[in-house]
């Protein structure tokens, strides 16, 4: 890899008052050739923001598809409005650190457009191996620059968090630590005419491409996801990686909606120094809050500047910290959305020590109770499959009002006995998708709604499972009773025959919630999405009427116990 010289197109754009900014063109060629359609080599365009009067700085880098030149206020105007003003500048972009703030702290910020997006030409293949390989090369390029001190840290939310895990397992030279914090991409494809009208940001430097060229120059993740169903399919196999291979220090920041990956990453990473933080609120506001930016700066200070002011390497920082979601949440409040209303709790490990995994049973009269129900006659609750968010149908099992104050923090597993039968006049169903959602009820009977990623209404947590893929690999070293391990290989498919009753365990995403006396919680079972799921619905083309259409049944009876195992933390 090399940096293009002036002749090669290195554009010095402006020298700004508080920082130096240039657009660098980085040639990648060594490893960017994994996708059959991707040409070896290519260029990545990135903005380099450097502090003035500093010869060598540590580097904070992001590499992603949302447009290095698209200002947050254009990309997501309503989000921009609520962001901590100390983190707003003319250089702000969606989900990435603000260059003005970080250059003032002595860091260089490199913000790159992923290949095929923004101003980086080439084949667009989100989350692919070739994307991550190119990212690794970009990190090594930054390490080599005469203006860098050779240490590169990664910091970003959502897509920019996912990409950090993927590149960290590649262990690129110069990568010193990561802080992953848990919209659309196609509207920012390289060469797309009128792009500036979609998301703001500039038109493509080398001009527009034709519709045929655009189509030939991208692969659509939605379509690829439809075609590839198993982890051993080429599409997923090429993207697969082992979190154990991550060895750099990491600070994994999760929130309600992005929590699963952050917890998985923390638990499985091979890093000696790893920390987990979980907070409530939207995905973007906490990232820019004064407290969190302070934590990010403290962490970078250790691993990028060799200055351990807060004792991260000396055991002075808790391994795990989380906000206990206790008390009301106002969806409309910016304070709540910024994740500043709940108190922090500290734990020495995750899952929390002394977690008491307790079964809460579902009963045919829609109760959710810790008392094992008396063995009754066979009964079943029947519900339509293929319901949608627009027209949901579900059974809700609800607890009695709590008397004490249970804290539920950790991993949840549901166990149910299910079957499917043909609808009158329908075809023979071949599979079942089961959906769970957990809700919290205020003492006055109203639902406590939390914020999802972008201020949408979110329930406490959820999970879903396809029955043909119910096989659990209990031999796998990562398997725990509270954290199921499924391989999802094509060879794992099990039959789903109409009229047969199948027991299935369903992972419900790890969460935390404190239920006050008088409040209740509920668990809902459905054949489709129900309100509180946020923008990430499961209504893709693979869920065909032909395959899933039918009536689903939840079975109760002597050999048919249904329960949800909750992680109760003794107070
Ligand atoms: C690309 O398309 C946009 C919108 O149609 C247009 O404004 C722009 O001039 C085009 N760029 C070039 C270089 O033709
Ligand atoms: C993508 O577009 C470029 C034009 O910038 C073209 O040269 C190239 O052949 C295209 N790549 C593919 C894979 O079609
Ligand atoms: C776990 O919770 C159950 C149900 O409340 C209780 O009976 C049991 O004693 C608890 N176990 C521990 C180890 O606290
Ligand atoms: C239903 O689940 C129970 C465990 O709760 C299991 O023992 C049983 O085999 C399942 N029933 C059937 C018919 O598969």
XYZ file of C-alpha atoms and ligand atoms in Angstrom:
627
model
C 0.000 0.000 0.000
C 1.171 3.512 -0.672
C -0.096 7.013 -0.407
C -0.640 8.767 -3.693
C 1.593 11.772 -4.125
C 0.415 15.184 -5.309
C 0.829 13.935 -8.862
C -1.217 10.867 -8.000
C -4.120 12.992 -6.879
C -3.523 13.880 -3.267
C -5.746 16.860 -2.798
C -4.990 19.333 -0.068
C -8.397 20.883 0.330
C -8.253 23.535 3.009
C -6.212 24.584 5.935
C -8.752 25.382 8.576
C -8.461 27.568 11.589
C -8.421 24.855 14.193
C -7.183 21.914 12.232
C -5.592 20.888 9.007
C -7.791 18.953 6.646
C -6.887 17.216 3.457
C -8.374 14.536 1.303
C -6.017 11.597 0.977
C -6.301 8.950 -1.688
C -5.109 5.606 -0.437
C -4.395 2.836 -2.885
C -5.362 -0.619 -1.684
C -4.287 -3.565 -3.725
C -2.901 -6.406 -1.676
C -5.952 -8.075 -0.283
C -8.960 -6.345 -1.832
C -9.968 -9.161 -4.126
C -12.192 -11.483 -2.218
C -15.523 -10.842 -3.900
C -15.572 -12.547 -7.303
C -16.636 -9.260 -8.890
C -14.200 -7.059 -7.020
C -11.103 -6.037 -8.886
C -7.832 -6.284 -6.970
C -6.716 -2.844 -6.023
C -8.797 0.256 -5.824
C -8.687 3.489 -3.962
C -10.178 4.731 -0.750
C -10.733 8.442 -0.315
C -10.527 9.720 3.207
C -10.514 13.052 4.978
C -7.547 13.575 7.222
C -8.052 16.123 9.990
C -4.851 16.922 11.840
C -4.170 19.123 14.815
C -2.107 22.163 13.941
C 1.398 22.501 15.313
C 1.701 18.796 16.056
C 4.297 16.743 14.237
C 2.961 13.308 15.089
C -0.470 12.452 16.461
C -2.345 9.301 17.387
C -5.065 8.521 14.865
C -8.801 7.958 15.342
C -10.258 6.303 12.281
C -13.650 5.441 10.806
C -14.415 3.596 7.575
C -18.026 3.305 6.473
C -20.779 3.860 3.946
C -22.671 6.955 5.115
C -20.578 9.593 3.375
C -17.451 11.239 4.775
C -18.604 14.582 3.391
C -22.243 14.368 4.415
C -22.954 16.617 7.350
C -25.090 15.096 10.135
C -27.548 17.975 9.862
C -28.258 16.902 6.281
C -28.130 13.158 6.890
C -30.475 13.082 9.889
C -31.725 16.580 10.722
C -33.803 15.606 13.769
C -30.846 13.759 15.342
C -28.515 16.692 14.733
C -30.806 18.972 16.633
C -30.469 16.975 19.888
C -26.722 16.260 19.833
C -24.534 17.749 22.574
C -23.518 21.124 21.085
C -19.930 20.714 22.277
C -19.729 17.848 19.777
C -21.149 19.789 16.856
C -18.981 21.423 14.245
C -18.941 22.077 10.534
C -17.132 18.711 10.191
C -19.679 16.525 11.989
C -20.874 13.409 10.208
C -23.373 10.676 11.124
C -22.265 8.139 13.782
C -18.598 9.168 13.757
C -16.432 11.278 16.091
C -16.293 15.035 15.617
C -12.913 16.143 14.172
C -12.941 19.565 15.802
C -13.165 18.133 19.305
C -10.603 15.372 18.791
C -8.003 17.473 16.972
C -8.152 19.887 19.889
C -7.260 16.935 22.108
C -4.249 16.192 19.921
C -5.614 13.388 17.752
C -5.674 13.128 13.992
C -9.040 11.971 12.672
C -9.223 9.900 9.493
C -12.697 9.505 8.035
C -12.895 7.217 5.026
C -15.586 6.302 2.526
C -15.993 2.552 2.220
C -15.230 1.248 -1.265
C -18.160 1.745 -3.630
C -19.665 4.559 -1.532
C -19.182 8.292 -1.195
C -16.027 9.238 -3.115
C -14.372 5.800 -3.105
C -14.965 4.025 -6.425
C -15.332 0.284 -6.777
C -17.638 -2.578 -5.995
C -20.071 -1.932 -3.130
C -20.419 -5.018 -0.914
C -21.325 -3.985 2.629
C -19.856 -5.957 5.545
C -17.888 -8.189 3.178
C -14.446 -9.651 3.740
C -13.018 -7.403 1.033
C -14.380 -4.318 2.815
C -12.723 -5.380 6.042
C -9.482 -6.230 4.254
C -9.403 -2.784 2.689
C -10.082 -1.256 6.108
C -7.122 -3.193 7.546
C -4.917 -1.768 4.801
C -6.160 1.721 5.575
C -5.138 1.286 9.218
C -1.670 0.149 8.177
C -1.457 3.143 5.832
C -2.237 5.489 8.715
C 0.380 3.828 10.878
C 2.982 4.543 8.190
C 2.233 8.234 7.753
C 4.883 10.649 8.937
C 2.179 12.642 10.729
C 0.998 9.654 12.780
C 2.549 8.332 15.990
C 1.862 4.811 14.736
C -1.146 4.151 16.967
C -4.605 3.898 15.487
C -7.809 3.749 17.528
C -11.292 3.099 16.165
C -14.432 4.832 17.426
C -17.936 4.821 15.991
C -21.537 3.704 16.352
C -23.651 1.035 14.716
C -22.224 0.202 11.262
C -19.018 1.864 12.426
C -19.003 -0.448 15.453
C -19.645 -3.627 13.466
C -16.775 -2.831 11.132
C -14.423 -2.437 14.114
C -14.896 -6.045 15.243
C -14.458 -7.263 11.674
C -11.196 -5.434 11.154
C -9.814 -6.071 14.656
C -9.808 -9.845 14.104
C -7.431 -9.167 11.186
C -4.957 -7.598 13.618
C -3.674 -4.897 11.280
C -0.329 -3.322 12.139
C -0.849 -0.092 14.066
C -4.291 -0.911 15.465
C -4.020 -0.054 19.165
C -7.573 -0.188 20.563
C -11.263 -0.047 19.631
C -14.421 1.550 21.045
C -17.390 -0.002 19.232
C -20.701 1.522 20.139
C -23.454 -0.317 19.418
C -30.019 4.169 7.122
C -29.558 3.271 4.163
C -26.406 2.824 2.124
C -27.493 2.655 -1.471
C -28.441 6.337 -1.641
C -24.750 7.088 -1.121
C -23.376 4.709 -3.770
C -20.310 5.980 -5.604
C -21.382 7.465 -8.943
C -25.090 7.841 -8.131
C -26.492 10.940 -9.838
C -28.356 13.380 -7.630
C -26.821 11.866 -4.525
C -26.591 15.257 -2.865
C -30.379 15.399 -2.836
C -30.677 12.059 -1.020
C -28.469 12.520 2.005
C -26.818 15.876 1.439
C -23.087 15.749 0.741
C -21.413 16.280 -2.599
C -21.885 14.601 -5.968
C -19.274 12.016 -6.973
C -15.878 13.556 -7.809
C -15.356 11.703 -11.108
C -18.968 12.178 -12.176
C -22.112 10.080 -12.370
C -22.349 6.462 -13.483
C -25.141 5.000 -15.569
C -27.827 2.844 -13.970
C -26.232 -0.289 -15.544
C -22.814 0.599 -14.176
C -24.304 1.265 -10.767
C -26.096 -2.046 -10.720
C -22.960 -3.887 -11.851
C -20.972 -2.067 -9.188
C -22.914 -3.156 -6.126
C -24.421 -6.118 -4.456
C -27.600 -5.564 -2.503
C -27.439 -6.877 1.043
C -31.205 -7.442 1.144
C -31.067 -9.609 -1.953
C -27.926 -11.430 -0.794
C -29.577 -12.139 2.548
C -32.491 -13.677 0.677
C -30.252 -15.928 -1.385
C -27.974 -17.037 1.440
C -29.626 -18.687 4.424
C -26.838 -20.570 6.214
C -23.554 -19.781 7.831
C -21.746 -22.192 5.532
C -23.112 -20.466 2.413
C -20.314 -18.645 0.617
C -21.900 -15.253 1.330
C -21.789 -15.684 5.111
C -18.763 -17.991 5.280
C -16.635 -15.319 3.635
C -17.817 -12.825 6.241
C -17.442 -15.093 9.250
C -14.791 -14.462 11.864
C -13.762 -15.496 15.350
C -14.196 -12.860 18.002
C -11.454 -14.611 19.999
C -9.005 -13.268 17.426
C -9.584 -9.736 18.688
C -6.654 -8.969 20.935
C -6.501 -5.175 21.092
C -7.842 -3.407 24.186
C -11.538 -2.680 23.775
C -14.308 -0.688 25.340
C -17.600 -2.187 24.189
C -20.485 0.267 24.505
C -23.976 -1.131 24.108
C -27.510 0.181 24.344
C -30.934 -1.409 24.177
C -31.157 -1.813 20.440
C -27.520 -2.552 19.631
C -26.845 -4.568 22.751
C -26.469 -8.087 21.449
C -23.291 -7.539 19.439
C -21.666 -5.515 22.183
C -22.246 -8.223 24.765
C -21.115 -11.003 22.425
C -18.010 -9.052 21.478
C -17.115 -8.348 25.087
C -17.653 -11.952 26.179
C -15.779 -13.623 23.360
C -12.947 -11.236 22.490
C -9.483 -12.523 23.337
C -8.340 -9.096 24.542
C -6.499 -8.813 27.850
C -7.990 -5.377 28.474
C -11.708 -5.391 27.779
C -14.539 -3.395 29.272
C -18.306 -3.403 28.830
C -20.595 -0.402 29.228
C -24.368 -0.516 28.696
C -26.691 2.398 28.765
C -30.197 3.424 27.909
C -31.183 6.016 25.370
C -30.922 6.443 21.636
C -27.879 5.113 19.783
C -26.438 8.472 18.780
C -27.011 10.957 21.604
C -25.148 9.103 24.390
C -22.175 8.636 22.060
C -21.744 12.419 21.908
C -22.690 13.148 25.539
C -20.136 14.907 27.682
C -19.713 11.926 30.010
C -19.247 9.390 27.236
C -16.883 11.516 25.195
C -14.880 11.929 28.407
C -14.731 8.148 28.799
C -13.693 7.712 25.164
C -10.925 10.290 25.628
C -9.745 8.635 28.840
C -9.574 5.242 27.121
C -7.755 6.598 24.054
C -5.322 8.404 26.322
C -4.105 5.050 27.670
C -3.839 3.078 24.503
C -3.014 5.779 21.938
C -0.984 8.197 24.064
C 0.457 5.929 26.761
C -1.064 8.051 29.498
C -3.226 5.983 31.843
C -4.744 8.900 33.751
C -7.712 6.894 35.011
C -6.036 3.558 35.710
C -7.608 1.394 32.975
C -4.596 -0.928 33.003
C -4.276 -0.847 36.766
C -7.679 -2.289 37.596
C -9.132 1.047 38.656
C -11.926 0.944 36.084
C -14.796 -1.527 36.528
C -14.932 -4.241 33.909
C -18.680 -3.922 33.578
C -20.930 -0.917 34.134
C -24.572 -0.629 33.217
C -27.487 1.667 33.799
C -30.234 -0.063 35.731
C -33.460 0.889 33.981
C -35.486 1.678 37.076
C -38.352 4.150 37.134
C -40.289 5.991 34.427
C -38.983 6.678 30.952
C -40.335 9.564 28.907
C -39.969 8.801 25.221
C -40.201 12.471 24.299
C -37.523 13.693 26.700
C -34.110 14.489 25.211
C -32.591 13.771 28.610
C -34.016 10.240 28.554
C -32.982 9.766 24.918
C -29.459 10.873 25.862
C -29.299 8.106 28.465
C -28.806 10.336 31.475
C -31.792 9.461 33.670
C -30.779 6.081 35.117
C -28.028 5.416 37.663
C -24.966 3.352 36.900
C -24.246 0.040 38.583
C -20.889 -1.688 38.644
C -20.181 -5.397 38.204
C -16.954 -7.406 38.235
C -17.974 -9.572 35.271
C -20.622 -10.358 32.692
C -22.970 -12.169 33.144
C -23.335 -10.757 36.642
C -22.101 -13.066 39.423
C -24.854 -14.680 41.522
C -27.403 -14.404 38.739
C -30.307 -16.614 39.743
C -31.714 -18.063 36.503
C -35.373 -18.452 37.385
C -38.139 -20.027 35.323
C -41.278 -17.998 34.773
C -43.960 -20.296 33.372
C -46.537 -19.472 30.720
C -50.048 -20.702 31.479
C -53.014 -21.216 29.140
C -54.890 -18.417 30.944
C -52.151 -15.985 29.910
C -50.320 -15.719 33.218
C -46.560 -15.482 33.561
C -45.606 -16.937 36.904
C -42.619 -18.277 38.863
C -44.887 -20.988 40.331
C -44.706 -24.203 38.359
C -48.250 -24.789 37.113
C -50.069 -27.956 38.181
C -50.023 -30.564 35.436
C -53.276 -30.071 33.602
C -54.943 -31.474 30.549
C -53.638 -30.794 27.083
C -54.508 -27.352 25.881
C -53.290 -25.160 23.097
C -53.356 -21.516 22.130
C -53.564 -21.004 18.387
C -52.486 -17.962 16.427
C -52.006 -17.033 12.780
C -48.485 -17.064 11.341
C -47.218 -14.315 9.034
C -48.828 -11.450 10.911
C -47.138 -8.077 10.414
C -46.436 -4.919 12.350
C -49.316 -3.250 10.537
C -51.702 -6.030 11.552
C -50.195 -7.812 14.541
C -51.627 -10.692 16.533
C -50.117 -12.056 19.725
C -50.727 -13.711 23.074
C -49.489 -11.747 26.019
C -48.506 -13.540 29.250
C -48.365 -11.144 32.147
C -47.053 -11.378 35.714
C -48.844 -10.358 38.882
C -47.746 -6.933 40.145
C -44.363 -7.469 41.806
C -44.122 -7.082 45.566
C -40.360 -6.901 45.863
C -38.061 -5.184 43.404
C -36.491 -7.733 41.074
C -33.589 -6.694 38.896
C -33.438 -8.577 35.627
C -29.999 -8.237 34.072
C -28.489 -10.666 31.612
C -29.417 -13.327 29.098
C -32.953 -14.660 28.703
C -34.083 -17.919 27.125
C -37.637 -18.957 26.274
C -38.655 -22.592 26.012
C -41.897 -23.435 24.216
C -43.643 -26.362 22.562
C -44.930 -25.389 19.128
C -46.666 -26.890 16.156
C -48.158 -25.718 12.877
C -51.207 -26.870 10.966
C -52.723 -26.003 7.652
C -55.182 -23.125 7.429
C -58.606 -23.915 5.934
C -58.065 -23.654 2.203
C -54.317 -23.116 2.643
C -51.303 -25.083 1.477
C -49.135 -27.320 3.682
C -46.865 -25.151 5.862
C -43.188 -26.124 6.024
C -41.739 -24.054 8.845
C -42.466 -21.818 11.835
C -40.955 -18.478 12.799
C -41.689 -17.599 16.414
C -41.379 -14.060 17.803
C -41.127 -12.935 21.415
C -41.206 -9.459 22.851
C -40.897 -8.515 26.536
C -42.723 -5.488 27.907
C -42.711 -3.500 31.119
C -45.987 -2.209 32.637
C -46.307 0.794 34.926
C -48.349 0.503 38.117
C -51.169 2.465 36.416
C -51.439 -0.204 33.719
C -49.804 1.742 30.910
C -46.871 0.282 29.018
C -43.435 1.682 29.801
C -41.939 2.489 26.430
C -38.226 2.990 25.946
C -36.456 4.628 23.053
C -35.070 2.591 20.176
C -32.147 3.596 17.950
C -33.650 6.716 16.489
C -36.270 7.768 19.013
C -38.770 5.129 17.934
C -40.741 3.229 20.601
C -39.013 0.093 21.861
C -40.160 -2.612 24.254
C -37.703 -4.042 26.821
C -36.245 -6.792 24.642
C -37.123 -9.447 22.075
C -36.024 -12.578 20.283
C -37.101 -14.782 17.416
C -36.310 -18.214 16.071
C -36.922 -20.276 12.944
C -37.942 -23.780 13.928
C -36.149 -25.605 11.109
C -32.977 -24.076 12.581
C -33.765 -24.974 16.192
C -30.749 -27.276 16.588
C -28.485 -26.131 19.408
C -24.825 -27.182 19.522
C -24.369 -27.953 23.205
C -20.845 -29.262 22.587
C -19.632 -25.881 21.404
C -17.286 -24.173 23.888
C -19.397 -21.007 23.728
C -22.636 -22.769 24.616
C -24.197 -22.023 27.997
C -27.706 -22.795 29.204
C -28.381 -19.065 29.345
C -26.581 -18.367 26.056
C -27.466 -20.889 23.384
C -24.976 -21.660 20.677
C -26.382 -22.415 17.240
C -24.118 -23.085 14.255
C -26.756 -22.284 11.623
C -25.088 -24.605 9.100
C -27.059 -25.957 6.136
C -26.585 -29.416 7.645
C -28.419 -28.337 10.822
C -31.840 -28.077 9.188
C -34.435 -30.190 10.993
C -37.882 -31.098 9.698
C -41.000 -29.161 10.623
C -44.009 -31.337 9.857
C -47.618 -30.186 10.252
C -49.227 -31.489 13.421
C -45.938 -32.472 15.171
C -45.118 -30.705 18.458
C -41.564 -29.432 18.696
C -39.815 -28.101 21.796
C -37.627 -25.104 20.994
C -35.347 -22.799 22.961
C -35.312 -19.184 21.853
C -32.650 -16.624 22.677
C -34.088 -13.340 23.915
C -31.542 -10.551 23.742
C -29.693 -9.742 26.921
C -31.087 -6.695 28.665
C -31.568 -5.048 32.016
C -34.639 -3.727 33.737
C -35.658 -3.165 37.355
C -39.315 -3.783 38.155
C -40.670 -1.714 41.023
C -43.367 -2.918 43.433
C -46.751 -2.680 41.730
C -45.278 -2.933 38.239
C -45.566 -5.922 35.933
C -43.714 -7.463 33.024
C -45.087 -9.493 30.161
C -43.855 -11.762 27.424
C -45.642 -11.898 24.105
C -45.607 -14.703 21.543
C -46.499 -14.104 17.920
C -46.076 -15.324 14.364
C -44.687 -11.965 13.243
C -43.442 -8.601 14.447
C -45.411 -6.707 17.079
C -45.128 -3.023 18.112
C -41.900 -2.092 19.870
C -39.605 -3.767 17.345
C -38.408 -0.465 15.865
C -37.381 -0.106 12.235
C -35.781 -3.565 11.955
C -38.780 -5.651 10.912
C -38.781 -9.245 9.683
C -40.952 -8.871 6.644
C -38.395 -9.867 4.015
C -39.174 -11.908 0.922
C -38.042 -15.206 2.427
C -41.064 -15.295 4.731
C -43.396 -16.597 2.063
C -46.996 -17.659 2.617
C -46.119 -20.891 0.831
C -43.475 -21.792 3.439
C -44.752 -20.236 6.660
C -48.464 -19.711 6.064
C -50.502 -21.738 8.548
C -51.886 -21.718 12.060
C -49.316 -21.946 14.851
C -50.083 -23.567 18.202
C -48.492 -23.258 21.623
C -49.027 -26.501 23.527
C -49.652 -26.930 27.248
C -50.025 -30.186 29.139
C -48.287 -32.920 31.135
C -45.172 -33.080 28.920
C -45.502 -29.581 27.541
C -44.067 -26.976 29.830
C -43.511 -23.508 28.488
C -41.329 -21.071 30.358
C -38.928 -18.179 30.076
C -35.767 -18.292 32.156
C -35.063 -14.850 33.589
C -31.696 -13.703 34.965
C -32.709 -12.421 38.397
C -30.007 -10.514 40.231
C -30.346 -10.662 44.029
C -30.573 -7.163 45.528
C -24.588 14.153 -11.852
O -25.996 14.205 -11.694
C -26.448 15.356 -10.990
C -27.949 15.222 -10.769
O -28.587 14.744 -11.910
C -26.087 16.620 -11.756
O -26.504 17.754 -11.023
C -24.566 16.649 -11.936
O -24.212 17.770 -12.723
C -24.075 15.381 -12.601
N -22.630 15.383 -12.627
C -21.921 15.323 -13.750
C -20.444 15.417 -13.607
O -22.451 15.195 -14.840
C -17.683 0.175 -11.771
O -17.687 1.438 -12.374
C -16.451 1.811 -12.952
C -16.528 3.227 -13.415
O -16.071 4.031 -12.378
C -16.111 0.898 -14.066
O -14.847 1.266 -14.618
C -16.019 -0.481 -13.523
O -15.804 -1.383 -14.554
C -17.269 -0.846 -12.757
N -17.058 -2.078 -12.075
C -17.817 -3.148 -12.271
C -17.495 -4.327 -11.394
O -18.698 -3.158 -13.073
C -33.414 -18.179 43.264
O -34.744 -17.741 43.203
C -35.699 -18.703 43.680
C -37.079 -18.189 43.362
O -37.261 -16.917 43.890
C -35.455 -18.972 45.140
O -36.342 -19.950 45.594
C -34.027 -19.444 45.336
O -33.734 -19.586 46.692
C -33.042 -18.480 44.711
N -31.723 -19.060 44.733
C -30.665 -18.400 45.148
C -29.369 -19.126 45.102
O -30.733 -17.252 45.537
C -42.381 -29.944 25.243
O -41.380 -29.426 26.078
C -41.025 -30.290 27.138
C -40.153 -29.516 28.062
O -40.881 -28.441 28.545
C -40.380 -31.483 26.575
O -39.957 -32.341 27.630
C -41.325 -32.196 25.689
O -40.696 -33.246 25.043
C -41.950 -31.255 24.669
N -43.091 -31.894 24.103
C -43.092 -32.443 22.912
C -44.343 -33.108 22.518
O -42.153 -32.368 22.158
